[in-house]
Structure formats: C-alpha cells, structure tokens
C-alpha cells in the first residue's frame, strides 16, 4: 500500500484514494503503527501531502509556493516561501478531476498522518523515522485555503494535523511564524466553534514554546482576535482563549497592559459565573492586573 501511495507521475489517484482509506483504518486499529512508521509511512504520507498541495496549487491561486530543497540549497534561504503563485492554464475537465481527487484523497491522508503522529511509538522508532519535512506546513496552508473555498468540513482535519505537528516540535512552530501564517490562521476563527478551538490550540502550542515565540505573536492581530473570541458563547472556545491569553501574558507582560487598556477585564466579567470557566477567568484577571 505504501508503495502504491508513493507520489509521482505513475500515481493513480483512484487507487490511491482506496488504499489511503485502508491505511487509515489500519492506523486506527493501532495493531502495529510503529511498524508502519519504520517502513516509511510518515515520509510517504508527507510527500503525498506535498503532492496534493502542488496539484491544488497548479489549479488554484493558493498564495503559497512550495519550493524544493534544490532551490533552497542554491539560494541559501529557507525552502518555505510565502509568495504569489502564477496561475496555470488547465483544461476544464482535467481541472475538475484533479480538484475532485484532491478532496477525496486529502481526508484519509490527513487522518493517517495525524494518527501516526499521536502514537507514543513515534518516539520509540528513532528521530530519523519522524516527520521532519517542514514544507508540510506550507502544504497544509495551501490545502486549508482550498478547503475553505471548496469543502469547509475538511478544515478540522487539516488543523488537527497542524496541532499534532506543532505540539512537540519547535521547528514546525518556527515554520508557522517564519511564513507569517499567524494572521491567515486567525482568519479561520469565525468558521465554526470546532475550527476556532483547533486554531487556538495550535496557537497555544506556539506560545508555550517560550518568550521568543510569543515575541512573534504580539504585537499583532492576535490580541484583538482573542478579545473577539471572549464574546463567544461556546465555553470550549472561551476556555482555549483564556489558556492562550495566560501564556501570552506570562511571556509578554506588555500584552497584559494592552489587554487592560482594551477593556479586557470587562470582556472577562461576562464569564465569571460560568462554572467551567470561573477559575481560569479569575487566574487570568490576577495575571493581567499584576503583569
């Protein structure tokens, strides 16, 4: 199956969709995911994700360019670049077919990668077997933009993978920041409560890496966006916003002062009587006032 999922000119999208779902069911069974990883499942799926993003980019003006490692070595710059993509003329039937298969294949590939990354066995098979290709972050954002337009129900799948990538990897968090992808991430907040929670969780992953990472989060649009999420009625969204604000104030005390100046305490008062949020609201109030 892994052989048939190898990206390249001989990849059969129809066959790939079927086997990607088979692989998804196998990873969910957790029979021996460590074996899958040692056989290169993470790298194969990562390359397939890059291939999917490349296919989308050739048919859509996605705004992100995937630059190969050869280009990186020649230029001496990171091989993840944010830039405008030239539009490519594709025959209408081919365009429809490519986009359709990309949507069908994206879901099982994203789920497989997410499930394998959450396995405790990943740490046991050695660092050389882990997913290290940071172009995956750029590929994910190309796909997230695509999903937003074509299939919003797939946004949580992509964001869950982004969460798993950034949870324990400073390098993937650095890629997120170096590509200036915080603002595009924040733009997804209004989509749904599920999407909001995942976006905020990814941002918490970045913030908890320390002061250097929070320096890239503030000043910027983050604080304004978080004040907006505090107006949400969903307790999970608000709770995740409180967690992120706590981290931000810990590492960037000046952000707490800005929060107070922008009526942040009044925004918190709305949630003081909610049993699930009371303790965190009180803790954040104290942190803000004493920063």
Coordinates of C-alpha atoms in Angstrom, one line a residue:
X1 CA 0.0 0.0 0.0
X2 CA 2.8 2.4 0.9
X3 CA 4.4 1.7 -2.5
X4 CA 1.1 2.4 -4.3
X5 CA 0.8 5.7 -2.4
X6 CA 4.2 6.9 -3.5
X7 CA 3.7 10.3 -5.2
X8 CA 4.9 10.7 -8.8
X9 CA 3.8 10.6 -12.4
X10 CA 2.6 7.0 -12.0
X11 CA 0.4 7.7 -9.1
X12 CA -3.2 6.5 -9.8
X13 CA -5.5 8.9 -7.8
X14 CA -8.4 6.4 -7.8
X15 CA -6.2 3.6 -6.4
X16 CA -4.5 6.0 -4.0
X17 CA -7.9 7.0 -2.5
X18 CA -8.8 3.4 -1.8
X19 CA -5.5 2.5 -0.3
X20 CA -5.3 5.7 1.8
X21 CA -8.6 4.8 3.4
X22 CA -7.3 1.3 4.0
X23 CA -4.2 2.7 5.6
X24 CA -6.4 5.0 7.7
X25 CA -8.4 2.0 9.1
X26 CA -5.2 0.1 9.8
X27 CA -3.7 3.1 11.8
X28 CA -7.0 3.5 13.7
X29 CA -6.8 -0.2 14.7
X30 CA -3.4 0.5 16.3
X31 CA -2.2 -3.0 15.7
X32 CA 1.4 -2.1 14.9
X33 CA 1.7 1.6 13.9
X34 CA 5.4 1.5 14.9
X35 CA 5.9 -1.0 12.1
X36 CA 4.2 1.4 9.6
X37 CA 6.4 4.2 10.7
X38 CA 9.6 2.2 10.4
X39 CA 8.5 1.3 6.8
X40 CA 8.4 5.0 6.0
X41 CA 4.6 5.7 6.3
X42 CA 5.2 9.2 7.7
X43 CA 7.6 10.2 5.0
X44 CA 5.4 8.7 2.2
X45 CA 2.2 10.4 3.5
X46 CA 4.1 13.7 4.0
X47 CA 5.3 13.6 0.4
X48 CA 1.8 12.7 -0.8
X49 CA 0.5 15.7 1.1
X50 CA 3.1 17.9 -0.7
X51 CA 1.9 16.3 -4.0
X52 CA -1.7 17.1 -3.2
X53 CA -0.9 20.7 -2.3
X54 CA 1.1 21.0 -5.5
X55 CA -1.8 19.7 -7.6
X56 CA -4.1 22.2 -5.9
X57 CA -1.6 25.0 -6.5
X58 CA -1.4 24.2 -10.2
X59 CA -5.1 24.7 -10.5
X60 CA -5.8 27.4 -7.9
X61 CA -4.0 30.6 -7.0
X62 CA -3.3 29.4 -3.5
X63 CA -0.9 32.2 -2.5
X64 CA 1.8 29.9 -1.1
X65 CA 4.6 28.4 -3.1
X66 CA 6.3 25.1 -2.3
X67 CA 9.9 25.5 -3.1
X68 CA 12.1 22.4 -3.5
X69 CA 15.2 21.6 -1.5
X70 CA 17.3 22.2 -4.6
X71 CA 16.1 25.8 -4.8
X72 CA 16.8 26.2 -1.1
X73 CA 20.4 24.9 -1.4
X74 CA 21.1 27.2 -4.3
X75 CA 19.6 30.3 -2.7
X76 CA 20.8 29.7 0.9
X77 CA 17.3 30.7 2.0
X78 CA 14.6 28.6 3.7
X79 CA 12.8 26.4 1.2
X80 CA 9.3 27.6 2.5
X81 CA 8.4 30.9 0.9
X82 CA 5.2 32.9 1.0
X83 CA 4.5 34.4 -2.4
X84 CA 2.0 34.7 -5.2
X85 CA 1.6 31.7 -7.3
X86 CA 1.4 32.1 -11.1
X87 CA -1.9 30.9 -12.5
X88 CA -1.6 27.8 -14.6
X89 CA -3.9 27.1 -17.6
X90 CA -5.5 23.7 -17.1
X91 CA -8.2 22.2 -19.3
X92 CA -11.6 22.4 -17.6
X93 CA -12.3 18.6 -17.3
X94 CA -8.7 18.0 -16.0
X95 CA -9.1 20.8 -13.5
X96 CA -12.4 19.3 -12.2
X97 CA -10.9 15.8 -12.0
X98 CA -7.7 17.0 -10.1
X99 CA -9.7 19.0 -7.6
X100 CA -12.2 16.2 -7.0
X101 CA -9.5 13.6 -6.4
X102 CA -7.5 16.0 -4.2
X103 CA -10.6 16.4 -2.0
X104 CA -11.1 12.7 -1.8
X105 CA -7.5 11.9 -1.0
X106 CA -6.8 14.7 1.4
X107 CA -9.1 13.4 4.2
X108 CA -7.6 9.9 4.7
X109 CA -4.0 11.3 4.2
X110 CA -4.5 13.9 6.9
X111 CA -6.1 11.5 9.3
X112 CA -3.4 8.9 8.8
X113 CA -0.7 11.5 9.4
X114 CA -2.5 12.8 12.5
X115 CA -3.0 9.3 14.0
X116 CA 0.6 8.3 13.4
X117 CA 2.0 11.4 14.9
X118 CA -0.1 10.9 18.1
X119 CA 1.3 7.4 18.6
X120 CA 3.7 7.0 21.5
X121 CA 5.5 4.6 19.3
X122 CA 6.8 7.5 17.2
X123 CA 9.3 8.4 19.9
X124 CA 10.4 4.8 20.1
X125 CA 11.4 4.3 16.5
X126 CA 14.1 6.9 16.4
X127 CA 14.2 10.5 15.3
X128 CA 15.2 9.6 11.7
X129 CA 11.8 8.0 11.3
X130 CA 9.8 11.0 12.3
X131 CA 8.3 13.6 10.0
X132 CA 10.9 16.3 9.5
X133 CA 9.9 17.9 6.2
X134 CA 8.9 21.5 7.2
X135 CA 7.4 22.1 3.7
X136 CA 4.4 20.2 5.2
X137 CA 3.3 23.4 7.0
X138 CA 3.2 25.3 3.7
X139 CA 1.4 22.4 2.0
X140 CA -1.2 22.4 4.9
X141 CA -2.0 26.0 4.4
X142 CA -2.4 25.6 0.7
X143 CA -4.9 22.9 1.4
X144 CA -6.6 24.9 4.2
X145 CA -7.3 27.7 1.8
X146 CA -8.6 25.2 -0.7
X147 CA -10.9 23.6 1.9
X148 CA -12.2 26.9 3.0
X149 CA -13.5 27.6 -0.6
X150 CA -14.4 24.0 -1.7
X151 CA -15.0 21.8 1.4
X152 CA -15.1 23.6 4.8
X153 CA -15.9 20.3 6.6
X154 CA -12.3 19.3 5.9
X155 CA -10.8 22.2 7.8
X156 CA -10.8 20.4 11.2
X157 CA -8.8 17.6 9.6
X158 CA -6.1 19.9 8.4
X159 CA -6.0 21.8 11.7
X160 CA -5.8 18.7 13.8
X161 CA -2.7 17.6 11.8
X162 CA -1.3 21.1 12.3
X163 CA -1.9 20.7 16.0
X164 CA -0.1 17.4 16.1
X165 CA 2.8 18.8 14.2
X166 CA 3.3 21.9 16.4
X167 CA 2.5 20.2 19.8
X168 CA 6.0 18.9 20.4
X169 CA 8.1 20.5 17.6
X170 CA 9.6 23.9 17.9
X171 CA 10.8 23.6 14.3
X172 CA 7.3 23.4 13.0
X173 CA 6.2 26.3 15.2
X174 CA 9.1 28.3 13.7
X175 CA 8.0 27.4 10.2
X176 CA 4.5 28.7 11.1
X177 CA 6.0 32.0 12.3
X178 CA 8.6 32.5 9.5
X179 CA 6.0 32.1 6.9
X180 CA 3.8 34.8 8.5
X181 CA 0.9 32.3 8.8
X182 CA -0.5 33.5 12.1
X183 CA -2.8 36.0 10.5
X184 CA -4.2 33.5 7.9
X185 CA -4.8 31.1 10.9
X186 CA -6.7 33.8 12.8
X187 CA -8.9 34.4 9.8
X188 CA -10.3 30.9 10.2
X189 CA -11.7 31.7 13.7
X190 CA -15.2 32.7 12.5
X191 CA -15.7 29.5 10.5
X192 CA -17.1 27.4 13.4
X193 CA -16.6 26.6 17.1
X194 CA -14.7 23.4 16.3
X195 CA -12.3 25.3 13.9
X196 CA -11.9 28.1 16.5
X197 CA -10.8 25.6 19.2
X198 CA -8.3 23.9 16.9
X199 CA -6.9 27.3 15.7
X200 CA -6.5 28.4 19.4
X201 CA -4.9 25.1 20.3
X202 CA -2.3 25.5 17.6
X203 CA -1.5 29.0 18.8
X204 CA -1.2 27.7 22.3
X205 CA 1.4 25.2 21.0
X206 CA 3.4 28.1 19.6
X207 CA 3.0 30.3 22.7
X208 CA 4.1 27.6 25.2
X209 CA 7.4 27.3 23.4
X210 CA 8.5 30.5 25.3
X211 CA 9.3 34.2 25.0
X212 CA 11.0 34.1 21.6
X213 CA 7.8 32.6 20.1
X214 CA 5.4 34.9 21.9
X215 CA 7.5 37.8 20.5
X216 CA 6.2 36.9 17.1
X217 CA 2.6 36.7 18.4
X218 CA 2.4 40.1 20.0
X219 CA 2.2 42.9 18.9
X220 CA 0.0 41.9 16.0
X221 CA -3.6 40.9 15.4
X222 CA -3.7 38.2 18.0
X223 CA -4.9 40.2 21.0
X224 CA -7.7 41.8 19.1
X225 CA -8.8 38.4 17.8
X226 CA -8.8 37.0 21.3
X227 CA -10.9 39.8 22.6
X228 CA -13.3 38.8 19.9
X229 CA -13.4 35.1 20.9
X230 CA -14.1 36.1 24.5
X231 CA -17.5 37.3 23.2
X232 CA -18.3 33.7 22.0
X233 CA -20.9 31.8 24.0
X234 CA -19.1 28.4 23.5
X235 CA -17.2 27.6 26.7
X236 CA -14.6 25.5 24.9
X237 CA -13.7 28.3 22.6
X238 CA -13.6 30.8 25.5
X239 CA -11.6 28.4 27.7
X240 CA -8.9 27.9 25.0
X241 CA -8.8 31.7 24.5
X242 CA -8.1 32.0 28.3
X243 CA -5.3 29.5 28.1
X244 CA -3.7 31.3 25.2
X245 CA -4.0 34.7 26.9
X246 CA -2.4 33.2 30.1
X247 CA 0.6 32.1 28.1
X248 CA 0.8 35.4 26.2
X249 CA 0.8 37.4 29.4
X250 CA 3.3 35.1 31.0
X251 CA 5.9 35.6 28.3
X252 CA 4.8 39.1 27.1
X253 CA 3.7 41.2 30.1
X254 CA 3.2 44.2 28.0
X255 CA 0.4 42.4 26.2
X256 CA -1.5 42.2 29.5
X257 CA -1.3 46.0 29.7
X258 CA -2.7 46.4 26.2
X259 CA -5.4 43.9 27.2
X260 CA -6.4 46.1 30.2
X261 CA -6.4 49.2 28.0
X262 CA -8.7 47.5 25.5
X263 CA -11.4 46.7 28.2
X264 CA -10.2 43.1 28.6
X265 CA -11.4 42.9 32.2
X266 CA -14.9 43.8 31.1
X267 CA -14.8 41.0 28.5
X268 CA -13.8 38.5 31.2
X269 CA -16.6 39.6 33.5
X270 CA -19.1 38.0 31.1
X271 CA -17.7 34.6 32.0
X272 CA -17.2 35.0 35.8
X273 CA -20.3 33.0 36.7
X274 CA -19.8 30.1 34.3
X275 CA -18.8 27.1 36.4
X276 CA -16.4 25.6 33.8
X277 CA -14.5 28.9 33.4
X278 CA -14.6 30.6 36.8
X279 CA -11.2 29.5 38.0
X280 CA -9.4 30.3 34.7
X281 CA -11.1 33.7 34.4
X282 CA -10.0 34.6 38.0
X283 CA -6.5 33.4 37.3
X284 CA -6.3 35.5 34.1
X285 CA -7.6 38.6 35.9
X286 CA -4.9 38.3 38.5
X287 CA -2.2 37.7 35.9
X288 CA -3.3 40.8 33.9
X289 CA -3.5 43.0 36.9
X290 CA -0.1 42.0 38.3
X291 CA 1.8 42.0 35.0

